[in-house]
Amino acid sequence: MEWTQKTKAGALRVAADLFRAGDVNAELYTLYSGWAFRYRTLPDGRCQILNFFPPGDLIGFQASMLSAADHSVETLTEIELCVFPRKRIWRIFEQMPELAFQLAWLGAREEGMVDDHLTAVGQLSAFERISALIVGLYRRAQSLDIVDNDAFLFPLRREHLADTLGLSLVHAIRTWTALRRAGLFEPVGQRLRILNPRISPRLALFYDQQRRPRPIL
Amino acid sequence: MEWTQKTKAGALRVAADLFRAGDVNAELYTLYSGWAFRYRTLPDGRCQILNFFPPGDLIGFQASMLSAADHSVETLTEIELCVFPRKRIWRIFEQMPELAFQLAWLGAREEGMVDDHLTAVGQLSAFERISALIVGLYRRAQSLDIVDNDAFLFPLRREHLADTLGLSLVHAIRTWTALRRAGLFEPVGQRLRILNPRISPRLALFYDQQRRPRPIL
DNA sequence: CGAAAGATTGAGCTTGTTCAAGCCCCGTGG
DNA sequence: CCACGGGGCTTGAACAAGCTCAATCTTTCG
């Protein structure tokens, strides 16, 4: 896709913030490598993580479409990305319908992931939420082929777990520890080795659910 | 917009279900009148409501883009709608970039609303959640000009409250009752009169937050 | 009128929170 | 080389928010 190459401004970025809520200049990014996440903050400081971006994902479509972001994006690791100027979005719709369709498809897929996430936070117990998050990221890593010997990079700190799942830090850690002791996974440095993704019937069901088709872009 | 007229198949619909998770035939709908909502169910029957559709909203963009729906849509009232055949979506992108852009815009806005919702469920207390839901729907009704004397149609049953906010039915009712007694609102038949949307500083802040710009479509 | 669905309330219990203390790892400076 | 200090992680104990079970009341509708 030549056009993608042409507007590429891919530099190694180490900045923790890609953009912040309220930014009017949020651009559209493709994440070449590294992990990031999208979140909201409330006036009193509480923070809700909305979704994660593994390598290869599109970042900022929602913010670009709505002109102003109502969320922020931060990195979890060092990242490398490619920038599309936001102002050309309309031109994409006008001149490159296939690309426009693919962007919209990725947007719809992201919404689907937020749907998943909301369902988890609204309906699951702490155990189920932590397991679902771990196994969900494991499955995404599998589909991206970045799993090595059942182990994959797990760049979240404990606080991210808590802010993702709507749990207190203390309880998130306790539950995490309990699941580790139960033999669901084993931390290996920054990585996580999944030992038994079917620890409970319910988790097995979740793990075996069919995947969504892959992105086209 | 003549094209909209041309493909219009607007019939009065009373059916409770517009489509169900797994449907491959989910179409794209414009809701002329009435309310609906989008939800997911878990294998064990738990149910999470993802968002509501007030009159005028677009339904099914995500499902259309992803080909198969992973959620269901049900009505809250009698509704009237206009159908776009899903198969023509690609043609819209190809031939009507403005309409495609507007659809994508509405999709992005819906994702933003799910973001709001996830943040509420993940971070707010039961009191805050119920108040935020009521006041949020009130504000949407305001922006649609369907508020009459501070009162608007509130078509949710108690169970919808619970399934929306991740609370048990009993606790949702208790909290609802407490807020009613505290003077936030007053039920008037199927309608709700908002008496004091600034009952607490936090709710006032939420209520006074600036609105998102309106849909263009 | 009677049945069924929805709404409400009480009581006891469980899950998850808060507060508080201690641990571990690592980078910095004496 | 080691003490110091800070950030992140872990654990304990007391408390509270929210859940479950169960009974009653109300409304709707055939």
XYZ file of C-alpha atoms (C1' of nucleotides) in Angstrom:
494
model
C 0.000 0.000 0.000
C 2.104 2.846 -1.307
C 0.053 5.574 0.199
C 0.706 4.233 3.641
C 4.374 4.385 2.888
C 4.190 7.903 1.586
C 2.685 9.441 4.694
C 4.792 7.346 6.956
C 6.619 9.329 9.586
C 7.596 6.307 11.609
C 10.040 7.297 14.283
C 10.968 5.463 17.406
C 8.860 7.001 20.131
C 9.497 6.641 23.795
C 6.966 9.202 24.993
C 4.521 7.808 27.528
C 1.595 9.786 26.105
C 0.399 9.631 22.566
C -2.423 12.032 23.230
C -4.611 13.243 26.036
C -8.329 13.768 26.446
C -9.275 17.138 25.028
C -6.571 17.161 22.390
C -7.829 18.508 19.133
C -4.740 17.410 17.306
C -4.982 13.723 17.920
C -3.639 11.935 14.894
C -4.246 8.497 13.569
C -1.452 6.040 14.270
C -0.467 2.575 13.268
C 1.475 0.826 15.954
C 4.406 -0.920 14.314
C 5.761 -2.361 17.504
C 5.111 -2.145 21.211
C 2.006 -1.903 23.342
C -0.244 1.005 24.324
C -3.616 1.520 25.984
C -6.538 3.899 25.897
C -8.147 5.241 29.089
C -10.368 7.833 30.683
C -9.951 9.724 33.889
C -12.611 11.166 36.137
C -12.256 14.615 37.717
C -11.331 13.048 41.067
C -8.502 11.021 39.578
C -10.105 7.611 39.160
C -9.000 6.017 35.930
C -10.600 3.439 33.650
C -8.582 1.644 31.011
C -10.758 1.065 27.958
C -8.670 -1.199 25.761
C -5.158 -2.254 24.867
C -3.309 -1.898 21.598
C -0.965 -4.734 20.722
C 1.588 -4.315 17.950
C -0.075 -3.797 14.597
C -3.165 -2.028 15.878
C -4.713 1.180 14.668
C -4.835 3.940 17.283
C -6.987 7.034 17.272
C -9.708 6.359 14.742
C -12.463 7.357 17.146
C -10.607 10.494 18.203
C -9.932 11.429 14.601
C -13.543 10.989 13.555
C -14.908 12.970 16.468
C -12.265 15.685 16.060
C -11.598 15.932 19.772
C -10.512 13.010 21.879
C -12.412 12.303 25.060
C -9.848 9.760 26.162
C -6.088 9.513 26.416
C -3.568 7.040 25.083
C -0.376 5.973 26.818
C 2.344 3.506 26.008
C 3.148 0.392 28.007
C 6.462 -0.292 26.303
C 8.668 1.520 23.874
C 6.804 1.796 20.627
C 7.346 2.500 17.007
C 4.586 3.971 14.939
C 3.442 5.423 11.701
C 1.350 8.597 11.587
C -1.560 9.474 9.331
C -2.427 13.150 9.496
C -5.907 13.383 10.899
C -6.901 16.051 8.433
C -6.600 13.646 5.574
C -9.247 11.346 6.921
C -11.909 12.912 4.826
C -9.688 12.602 1.804
C -9.382 8.898 2.509
C -13.151 8.517 2.450
C -13.345 10.535 -0.706
C -10.540 8.975 -2.652
C -9.738 5.619 -1.143
C -12.959 3.869 -0.245
C -11.226 0.567 0.405
C -8.932 2.053 2.975
C -11.833 3.996 4.478
C -13.759 0.759 4.781
C -10.861 -0.941 6.478
C -10.499 1.902 8.955
C -14.193 1.743 9.757
C -13.901 -2.019 10.104
C -11.107 -1.633 12.613
C -13.176 0.965 14.433
C -16.086 -1.437 14.656
C -13.781 -4.166 15.889
C -12.440 -1.872 18.597
C -15.965 -1.116 19.710
C -16.570 -4.844 19.881
C -13.609 -5.178 22.193
C -14.902 -2.431 24.437
C -18.216 -4.315 24.459
C -16.399 -7.431 25.648
C -14.650 -5.460 28.272
C -17.803 -3.781 29.554
C -19.482 -7.149 29.767
C -16.584 -8.498 31.800
C -16.532 -5.562 34.207
C -20.296 -5.511 34.573
C -20.942 -9.217 35.008
C -17.881 -11.173 36.090
C -16.417 -11.775 39.531
C -12.882 -10.652 40.304
C -11.527 -14.114 39.552
C -13.305 -14.284 36.264
C -12.222 -10.801 35.297
C -8.538 -11.362 35.946
C -8.597 -14.721 34.190
C -10.516 -13.355 31.251
C -8.064 -10.495 30.860
C -5.033 -12.758 30.969
C -6.497 -15.362 28.666
C -7.869 -12.690 26.349
C -4.474 -11.075 25.930
C -2.942 -14.501 25.490
C -5.315 -15.249 22.664
C -4.594 -11.952 21.006
C -0.898 -12.650 21.284
C -1.489 -16.074 19.726
C -3.280 -14.575 16.774
C -0.376 -12.163 16.313
C 2.096 -14.998 16.522
C 4.064 -13.485 19.349
C 3.668 -16.424 21.710
C 6.808 -18.390 22.378
C 6.515 -21.669 24.192
C 3.162 -20.652 25.718
C 4.745 -17.446 27.018
C 4.145 -13.907 25.827
C 5.034 -10.367 26.830
C 2.668 -9.108 29.500
C 3.509 -5.442 29.930
C 0.819 -4.478 32.464
C 1.700 -3.488 35.990
C -0.630 -4.367 38.862
C -2.183 -0.953 38.758
C -3.147 -1.451 35.123
C -4.960 -4.625 36.088
C -6.931 -2.765 38.704
C -7.752 0.202 36.446
C -8.748 -2.110 33.625
C -11.069 -4.299 35.610
C -12.655 -1.874 38.032
C -11.056 -3.488 41.074
C -9.048 -1.980 43.880
C -5.320 -2.416 43.553
C -5.174 -4.622 46.612
C -7.922 -6.935 45.495
C -6.552 -7.168 41.962
C -3.206 -8.288 43.365
C -4.772 -10.792 45.723
C -6.808 -12.341 42.954
C -3.831 -12.385 40.603
C -1.771 -14.177 43.224
C -4.508 -16.688 43.894
C -4.780 -17.507 40.191
C -1.046 -17.859 39.899
C -1.022 -20.267 42.831
C -3.927 -22.156 41.329
C -1.703 -22.798 38.317
C -3.277 -20.681 35.605
C 0.001 -19.027 34.684
C 3.555 -18.417 35.744
C 5.396 -15.115 35.443
C 8.776 -15.291 33.740
C 10.351 -11.865 33.970
C 8.222 -9.504 31.898
C 6.553 -12.467 30.278
C 3.751 -14.743 31.302
C 3.617 -18.447 30.632
C 0.096 -19.797 30.409
C 0.013 -23.184 32.046
C -3.625 -24.121 31.926
C -6.081 -21.864 30.143
C -8.866 -24.310 30.958
C -8.495 -24.193 34.725
C -12.234 -23.875 35.201
C -15.029 -24.989 32.893
C -16.101 -21.408 32.457
C -12.657 -20.189 31.552
C -12.238 -23.109 29.178
C -15.426 -22.081 27.450
C -14.180 -18.536 27.175
C -10.792 -19.658 25.913
C -12.244 -21.948 23.296
C -14.676 -19.417 21.952
C -14.039 -18.782 18.334
C -11.893 -15.816 17.506
C -13.041 -12.818 15.624
C -11.682 -12.674 12.093
C -8.433 -10.798 11.774
C -8.051 -7.212 10.681
C -7.656 -6.736 6.981
C -5.425 -3.695 6.972
C -31.433 12.465 1.008
C -33.194 10.691 -1.781
C -31.209 7.520 -1.528
C -32.354 7.092 2.005
C -35.883 7.407 0.809
C -35.396 4.967 -1.964
C -34.208 2.105 0.176
C -36.641 2.901 2.882
C -38.720 -0.021 3.994
C -40.054 1.714 7.045
C -42.751 -0.340 8.614
C -44.151 -0.138 12.066
C -42.369 -2.816 13.981
C -43.453 -4.201 17.284
C -41.058 -7.110 17.411
C -39.025 -7.216 20.600
C -35.883 -8.361 18.788
C -34.230 -6.585 15.958
C -31.452 -9.117 15.764
C -29.586 -11.581 17.913
C -25.956 -12.378 18.489
C -24.719 -14.676 15.764
C -27.069 -13.339 13.119
C -25.366 -13.013 9.817
C -28.238 -11.082 8.374
C -28.170 -8.140 10.695
C -29.175 -5.079 8.762
C -28.518 -1.444 9.323
C -31.443 0.476 10.752
C -32.395 4.021 11.400
C -34.734 4.344 14.317
C -37.485 6.750 13.343
C -39.291 6.545 16.625
C -39.127 4.578 19.826
C -36.301 3.217 21.978
C -34.111 0.129 21.717
C -30.973 -1.235 23.338
C -27.992 -3.369 22.518
C -26.765 -6.147 24.843
C -24.680 -9.261 25.271
C -25.440 -12.430 27.094
C -23.047 -14.866 28.701
C -23.470 -18.619 28.368
C -24.895 -18.817 31.898
C -27.570 -16.251 31.200
C -26.067 -13.125 32.705
C -26.797 -10.136 30.521
C -24.995 -6.838 30.000
C -26.711 -3.929 28.299
C -24.183 -2.029 26.215
C -26.035 1.071 25.128
C -29.438 2.554 24.405
C -30.816 3.872 21.158
C -33.123 6.858 21.443
C -35.289 7.905 18.502
C -33.191 9.007 15.576
C -30.223 6.732 16.229
C -28.431 4.445 13.855
C -28.557 0.764 14.811
C -26.336 -2.009 13.608
C -23.331 -0.300 12.081
C -20.881 -2.413 14.050
C -22.749 -5.609 13.243
C -22.919 -4.694 9.568
C -19.228 -3.926 9.337
C -18.188 -7.108 11.101
C -20.648 -9.188 9.095
C -21.784 -11.189 12.109
C -23.228 -9.588 15.195
C -21.775 -10.536 18.540
C -24.542 -8.761 20.375
C -28.308 -8.535 20.219
C -30.713 -5.653 19.901
C -34.138 -5.448 21.512
C -36.796 -2.788 21.651
C -37.962 -0.978 24.766
C -41.043 0.547 23.184
C -42.855 0.187 19.934
C -40.585 1.436 17.228
C -40.641 2.567 13.671
C -37.606 2.173 11.518
C -35.983 2.413 8.169
C -33.797 -0.406 6.832
C -30.614 -0.216 4.823
C -29.668 -3.558 3.346
C -26.377 -4.527 4.908
C -24.992 -5.742 1.620
C -25.018 -2.268 0.243
C -22.643 -0.962 2.849
C -19.676 -1.424 0.624
C -21.477 0.378 -2.145
C -22.002 3.302 0.190
C -18.286 3.534 0.821
C -17.601 3.270 -2.857
C -20.186 5.654 -4.170
C -21.291 7.914 -1.354
C -18.276 8.931 0.661
C -20.171 11.567 2.605
C -22.741 9.104 3.813
C -19.992 6.594 4.578
C -18.227 9.223 6.626
C -21.364 9.995 8.556
C -21.956 6.339 9.291
C -18.400 5.983 10.540
C -18.866 9.142 12.607
C -21.937 7.682 14.237
C -20.042 4.468 14.850
C -17.250 6.376 16.566
C -19.788 8.238 18.658
C -21.396 4.993 19.738
C -18.019 3.670 20.786
C -17.571 6.858 22.819
C -20.819 6.125 24.595
C -19.739 2.596 25.397
C -16.526 4.124 26.755
C -18.596 6.362 29.046
C -20.593 3.408 30.146
C -17.575 1.224 30.860
C -16.057 4.021 32.885
C -19.240 4.320 34.908
C -19.515 0.594 35.580
C -15.837 0.254 36.372
C -15.375 3.271 38.603
C -18.623 4.557 40.083
C -20.548 3.482 43.162
C -24.103 2.222 42.821
C -25.471 5.674 43.666
C -23.271 7.343 41.137
C -24.119 4.806 38.469
C -27.861 5.108 38.820
C -27.675 8.895 38.932
C -25.330 9.040 35.978
C -27.624 6.812 33.936
C -30.713 8.846 34.720
C -29.047 12.179 34.171
C -27.297 10.928 31.063
C -30.546 9.814 29.467
C -32.131 13.081 30.546
C -29.433 15.028 28.752
C -29.805 12.929 25.635
C -33.540 13.552 25.728
C -32.856 17.267 26.081
C -30.631 17.307 23.056
C -33.375 15.528 21.109
C -35.956 17.994 22.323
C -38.213 15.376 23.809
C -38.239 16.811 27.315
C -41.496 18.306 28.431
C -41.555 20.308 31.623
C -38.404 18.569 32.916
C -40.038 15.185 32.284
C -39.159 12.638 29.628
C -40.053 9.096 28.664
C -38.015 6.635 30.676
C -38.758 3.248 29.164
C -36.423 1.091 31.265
C -37.726 -1.446 33.702
C -35.866 -2.167 36.928
C -34.174 -5.148 35.403
C -32.758 -3.004 32.634
C -31.203 -0.747 35.238
C -29.532 -3.706 36.871
C -28.319 -5.235 33.599
C -27.028 -1.907 32.390
C -25.071 -0.997 35.459
C -23.746 -4.347 36.609
C -25.813 -4.352 39.804
C -28.127 -6.956 41.233
C -31.802 -6.284 40.661
C -32.427 -5.805 44.353
C -29.610 -3.378 44.871
C -30.504 -1.406 41.760
C -34.042 -0.974 43.068
C -32.878 0.028 46.520
C -30.538 2.643 45.142
C -33.160 3.920 42.732
C -35.627 4.277 45.584
C -33.068 6.066 47.750
C -32.338 8.558 44.979
C -36.015 9.136 44.399
C -36.515 9.821 48.095
C -33.499 12.094 48.086
C -35.318 14.195 45.500
C -33.332 13.596 42.340
C -36.397 12.703 40.323
C -40.048 11.781 40.462
C -41.717 9.094 38.368
C -44.844 10.175 36.527
C -46.295 7.120 34.871
C -43.844 5.996 32.218
C -42.073 9.320 32.455
C -39.516 10.714 34.820
C -39.419 14.289 36.041
C -35.944 15.440 36.957
C -36.201 17.618 40.031
C -32.599 18.373 40.846
C -29.868 17.169 38.540
C -27.282 18.827 40.775
C -28.152 16.948 43.946
C -24.491 16.290 44.694
C -21.438 18.287 43.595
C -20.202 15.320 41.630
C -23.471 14.801 39.811
C -23.662 18.522 39.104
C -20.242 18.349 37.527
C -21.337 15.408 35.419
C -24.554 17.118 34.418
C -22.842 20.341 33.451
C -20.172 18.662 31.365
C -20.318 19.862 27.839
C -22.215 17.738 25.429
C -20.736 15.974 22.507
C -21.612 17.589 19.203
C -24.725 16.221 17.592
C -24.800 13.626 14.882
C -24.728 15.010 11.401
C -26.863 12.430 9.671
C -61.418 -13.119 39.543
C -56.997 -15.291 39.200
C -52.433 -15.830 37.371
C -48.191 -13.989 36.258
C -44.840 -10.545 35.983
C -42.821 -6.765 38.075
C -41.592 -3.930 42.223
C -40.348 -3.569 47.033
C -38.535 -4.551 51.547
C -36.014 -7.202 55.310
C -32.118 -9.992 57.057
C -27.912 -12.294 56.825
C -23.872 -13.193 54.258
C -19.948 -12.605 50.714
C -17.093 -10.081 48.022
C -14.372 -6.510 47.548
C -12.566 -2.049 49.834
C -9.692 0.624 52.932
C -6.088 1.396 55.975
C -1.786 0.080 57.386
C 2.473 -2.283 57.685
C 6.303 -4.690 55.669
C 9.008 -6.553 51.672
C 11.838 -6.578 47.479
C 14.374 -4.691 43.853
C 17.123 -1.308 42.014
C 19.355 3.055 41.296
C 21.953 6.818 43.743
C 25.366 8.785 46.480
C 28.650 8.655 50.359
C 30.828 -1.480 48.860
C 27.045 -0.496 51.375
C 23.373 2.511 53.326
C 19.472 4.984 51.809
C 15.179 5.839 49.542
C 11.492 5.221 46.412
C 8.456 2.638 43.603
C 6.051 -1.236 43.056
C 4.403 -5.575 45.212
C 2.379 -8.328 49.011
C -0.099 -9.429 53.099
C -3.212 -8.783 57.298
C -7.305 -7.134 59.549
C -11.449 -4.533 60.017
C -15.124 -2.639 57.568
C -18.701 -1.683 54.054
C -20.905 -2.102 49.682
C -23.437 -4.978 47.304
C -25.434 -9.852 46.822
C -28.724 -13.680 47.829
C -32.682 -15.623 49.676
C -37.185 -15.033 50.758
C -41.565 -12.932 51.675
C -45.013 -9.475 50.402
C -47.289 -6.157 47.607
C -48.910 -4.123 43.116
C -50.089 -3.995 38.514
C -51.439 -5.935 34.312
C -53.973 -8.714 31.542
C -56.628 -12.727 30.115
